Amino acid sequence: MSALNNIHPSTPVTVSITFLRMDYFPTYELLDLPAGYSLEKLSFVPVPLYRYLYGNVGKSCCWWMRRVLSDQYLEQLFSDPLIEVYILKDSENIISGFFELDCTLFTSINVAYFGLMPHLVGQGIGTAFFHQAIRQAWEKKPSCLRINTCNLDNPRALEIYKKAGFEPFKVETELWNIPDVLNLPIPKKYRKK
């Protein structure tokens, strides 16, 4: 994926990944966004904007894989119309979060990334925002939605996904070598000794 690990030292981290799926459109009523918030699908995804979103939303959760990809790779990725990025904006037009839908498998849509800017986590916006991701994905009429989370993610992520109707179907353990140059806050309990 990247030569970064060959150039810089890295920290080995044991990661437990939970894979979830939703096979039916939810029977409960999906929440609307709180007043003042709006959702926008990006018709063009500028790499600097994506790096800003990914870096800020994912830093506390050790999102690192997209950080080590080249601009060229990301440009190519987002040139595919089946990779969709949506941003959440507040009443002052400030970006508050984003999600990414991978529709390349057609019958199965993957919520590849989802999250809020750190200052909004725990403010009661996340569930309604997640419902927008679910709504946008089901509008494409897939056979199922998929998402995954891991032990480095926000501790509430798994609970939110299950409450929304996603069901775990697989758990895998992986060893990630997270490049130290990224300066991510890796919890000591997950560092491989």
CSV table of C-alpha atoms in Angstrom, one decimal:
chain,number,residue,atom,x,y,z
A,1,MET,CA,0.0,0.0,0.0
A,2,SER,CA,2.7,2.5,0.9
A,3,ALA,CA,6.5,2.6,1.2
A,4,LEU,CA,6.1,4.8,4.3
A,5,ASN,CA,6.6,1.8,6.6
A,6,ASN,CA,9.9,1.0,4.9
A,7,ILE,CA,11.2,4.6,5.4
A,8,HIS,CA,9.9,5.4,8.9
A,9,PRO,CA,9.6,3.3,12.1
A,10,SER,CA,6.2,2.1,13.0
A,11,THR,CA,4.3,0.9,16.1
A,12,PRO,CA,2.7,-2.6,15.8
A,13,VAL,CA,-0.9,-2.5,17.0
A,14,THR,CA,-3.2,-5.5,17.6
A,15,VAL,CA,-6.6,-4.5,16.1
A,16,SER,CA,-9.9,-6.4,16.5
A,17,ILE,CA,-12.2,-5.5,13.6
A,18,THR,CA,-15.9,-6.1,13.8
A,19,PHE,CA,-17.8,-6.4,10.5
A,20,LEU,CA,-21.5,-5.7,10.4
A,21,ARG,CA,-24.3,-5.7,7.9
A,22,MET,CA,-27.8,-4.5,7.5
A,23,ASP,CA,-30.0,-6.6,5.2
A,24,TYR,CA,-33.2,-4.6,5.3
A,25,PHE,CA,-34.2,-1.0,5.2
A,26,PRO,CA,-34.8,0.0,8.9
A,27,THR,CA,-38.4,-0.4,10.2
A,28,TYR,CA,-37.9,2.5,12.6
A,29,GLU,CA,-38.2,6.1,11.5
A,30,LEU,CA,-34.8,7.6,10.5
A,31,LEU,CA,-34.0,10.8,12.3
A,32,ASP,CA,-33.6,14.1,10.4
A,33,LEU,CA,-30.6,16.3,11.0
A,34,PRO,CA,-30.9,18.8,13.8
A,35,ALA,CA,-32.0,22.4,12.8
A,36,GLY,CA,-29.2,24.3,11.2
A,37,TYR,CA,-27.4,21.2,9.8
A,38,SER,CA,-27.3,20.2,6.2
A,39,LEU,CA,-25.9,17.3,4.1
A,40,GLU,CA,-24.0,17.9,0.9
A,41,LYS,CA,-22.8,15.2,-1.6
A,42,LEU,CA,-19.5,16.3,-3.1
A,43,SER,CA,-19.5,16.2,-6.9
A,44,PHE,CA,-15.8,16.6,-6.8
A,45,VAL,CA,-13.5,15.6,-3.9
A,46,PRO,CA,-10.5,17.8,-3.6
A,47,VAL,CA,-7.6,15.8,-2.1
A,48,PRO,CA,-6.6,18.5,0.4
A,49,LEU,CA,-10.2,18.7,1.7
A,50,TYR,CA,-10.4,14.9,2.0
A,51,ARG,CA,-7.1,14.8,3.9
A,52,TYR,CA,-8.5,17.5,6.2
A,53,LEU,CA,-11.7,15.6,6.8
A,54,TYR,CA,-10.0,12.2,7.2
A,55,GLY,CA,-7.2,13.6,9.4
A,56,ASN,CA,-9.5,15.6,11.8
A,57,VAL,CA,-12.3,13.1,12.1
A,58,GLY,CA,-10.1,10.1,12.4
A,59,LYS,CA,-7.1,11.2,14.4
A,60,SER,CA,-8.4,10.1,17.8
A,61,CYS,CA,-9.4,6.8,16.3
A,62,CYS,CA,-6.1,6.1,14.7
A,63,TRP,CA,-7.3,6.3,11.1
A,64,TRP,CA,-4.1,6.0,9.2
A,65,MET,CA,-4.5,3.9,6.0
A,66,ARG,CA,-5.7,6.8,3.8
A,67,ARG,CA,-3.1,9.2,5.3
A,68,VAL,CA,-0.2,7.2,3.8
A,69,LEU,CA,-1.7,7.1,0.3
A,70,SER,CA,-0.4,9.4,-2.4
A,71,ASP,CA,-2.4,12.4,-3.7
A,72,GLN,CA,-2.4,10.7,-7.1
A,73,TYR,CA,-3.9,7.5,-5.6
A,74,LEU,CA,-6.6,9.5,-3.8
A,75,GLU,CA,-7.4,11.5,-7.0
A,76,GLN,CA,-7.9,8.2,-8.9
A,77,LEU,CA,-10.0,6.8,-6.1
A,78,PHE,CA,-12.4,9.7,-6.0
A,79,SER,CA,-12.6,10.0,-9.8
A,80,ASP,CA,-14.8,6.8,-9.6
A,81,PRO,CA,-18.4,8.0,-9.4
A,82,LEU,CA,-19.2,4.9,-7.3
A,83,ILE,CA,-17.1,6.3,-4.4
A,84,GLU,CA,-19.3,9.0,-2.8
A,85,VAL,CA,-18.3,11.5,-0.2
A,86,TYR,CA,-20.9,13.5,1.8
A,87,ILE,CA,-20.2,16.3,4.2
A,88,LEU,CA,-22.2,17.6,7.1
A,89,LYS,CA,-22.3,21.4,7.4
A,90,ASP,CA,-23.6,23.6,10.3
A,91,SER,CA,-25.6,26.8,10.0
A,92,GLU,CA,-22.4,28.8,9.4
A,93,ASN,CA,-21.4,26.5,6.5
A,94,ILE,CA,-18.6,24.9,8.6
A,95,ILE,CA,-17.9,21.3,7.9
A,96,SER,CA,-18.9,19.2,10.9
A,97,GLY,CA,-18.3,15.6,9.6
A,98,PHE,CA,-18.3,13.3,6.6
A,99,PHE,CA,-19.1,9.9,5.4
A,100,GLU,CA,-18.0,7.9,2.5
A,101,LEU,CA,-20.0,5.3,0.6
A,102,ASP,CA,-18.3,2.6,-1.5
A,103,CYS,CA,-20.9,1.5,-4.1
A,104,THR,CA,-18.4,-0.4,-6.3
A,105,LEU,CA,-19.9,-3.8,-5.5
A,106,PHE,CA,-23.4,-2.6,-6.7
A,107,THR,CA,-25.5,-5.0,-4.6
A,108,SER,CA,-23.7,-4.3,-1.4
A,109,ILE,CA,-22.8,-0.8,-0.2
A,110,ASN,CA,-20.0,-0.2,2.3
A,111,VAL,CA,-20.1,2.7,4.6
A,112,ALA,CA,-16.3,3.0,4.3
A,113,TYR,CA,-15.9,6.0,6.7
A,114,PHE,CA,-18.2,7.9,9.0
A,115,GLY,CA,-17.5,10.5,11.7
A,116,LEU,CA,-17.9,13.9,13.2
A,117,MET,CA,-15.3,16.6,13.9
A,118,PRO,CA,-14.0,15.9,17.4
A,119,HIS,CA,-15.7,18.9,19.1
A,120,LEU,CA,-19.1,17.5,18.1
A,121,VAL,CA,-18.7,14.0,19.3
A,122,GLY,CA,-21.1,13.4,22.2
A,123,GLN,CA,-23.3,16.4,21.4
A,124,GLY,CA,-26.3,14.4,20.2
A,125,ILE,CA,-25.7,14.9,16.4
A,126,GLY,CA,-24.0,11.6,15.6
A,127,THR,CA,-27.1,9.3,15.4
A,128,ALA,CA,-29.0,11.7,13.2
A,129,PHE,CA,-26.0,12.1,10.9
A,130,PHE,CA,-25.5,8.3,10.8
A,131,HIS,CA,-29.2,8.0,9.8
A,132,GLN,CA,-28.4,10.2,6.8
A,133,ALA,CA,-25.7,7.8,5.7
A,134,ILE,CA,-28.2,4.9,6.0
A,135,ARG,CA,-30.8,6.8,4.0
A,136,GLN,CA,-28.4,7.8,1.2
A,137,ALA,CA,-27.1,4.2,0.9
A,138,TRP,CA,-30.6,2.6,0.9
A,139,GLU,CA,-31.8,5.0,-1.8
A,140,LYS,CA,-29.5,3.1,-4.2
A,141,LYS,CA,-31.5,-0.1,-3.5
A,142,PRO,CA,-28.6,-2.4,-2.5
A,143,SER,CA,-29.2,-5.9,-1.2
A,144,CYS,CA,-27.4,-4.9,2.0
A,145,LEU,CA,-25.3,-2.3,3.7
A,146,ARG,CA,-21.9,-3.0,5.4
A,147,ILE,CA,-19.8,-1.2,7.9
A,148,ASN,CA,-16.9,-2.1,10.2
A,149,THR,CA,-15.4,-0.8,13.3
A,150,CYS,CA,-12.4,-1.7,15.4
A,151,ASN,CA,-11.2,-1.4,19.0
A,152,LEU,CA,-9.3,1.8,18.1
A,153,ASP,CA,-12.5,3.5,17.0
A,154,ASN,CA,-14.8,5.6,19.2
A,155,PRO,CA,-16.1,3.2,21.9
A,156,ARG,CA,-19.7,4.2,21.1
A,157,ALA,CA,-19.4,3.3,17.4
A,158,LEU,CA,-20.3,-0.4,17.7
A,159,GLU,CA,-23.2,0.5,19.9
A,160,ILE,CA,-24.5,3.1,17.4
A,161,TYR,CA,-24.2,0.7,14.5
A,162,LYS,CA,-26.0,-2.1,16.3
A,163,LYS,CA,-28.8,0.3,17.5
A,164,ALA,CA,-29.2,1.4,13.9
A,165,GLY,CA,-29.9,-2.2,12.9
A,166,PHE,CA,-26.5,-3.4,11.7
A,167,GLU,CA,-25.7,-7.0,12.9
A,168,PRO,CA,-22.1,-8.2,13.5
A,169,PHE,CA,-21.2,-11.2,11.3
A,170,LYS,CA,-17.5,-11.5,11.7
A,171,VAL,CA,-14.6,-10.4,13.9
A,172,GLU,CA,-11.0,-10.5,12.7
A,173,THR,CA,-7.7,-9.7,14.5
A,174,GLU,CA,-5.0,-7.9,12.5
A,175,LEU,CA,-1.6,-6.5,13.2
A,176,TRP,CA,-1.2,-3.0,11.9
A,177,ASN,CA,2.1,-1.3,11.7
A,178,ILE,CA,1.1,2.3,12.2
A,179,PRO,CA,3.9,4.7,11.0
A,180,ASP,CA,5.2,6.8,14.0
A,181,VAL,CA,5.6,9.8,11.7
A,182,LEU,CA,1.8,10.1,11.7
A,183,ASN,CA,1.9,10.9,15.4
A,184,LEU,CA,-1.4,9.2,16.2
A,185,PRO,CA,-2.6,8.6,19.8
A,186,ILE,CA,-2.3,4.9,19.9
A,187,PRO,CA,-3.6,3.5,23.3
A,188,LYS,CA,-0.9,1.6,25.1
A,189,LYS,CA,-3.2,-1.4,25.7
A,190,TYR,CA,-3.3,-2.1,22.0
A,191,ARG,CA,0.4,-1.8,21.3
A,192,LYS,CA,2.0,-5.2,20.5
A,193,LYS,CA,4.7,-5.9,23.0
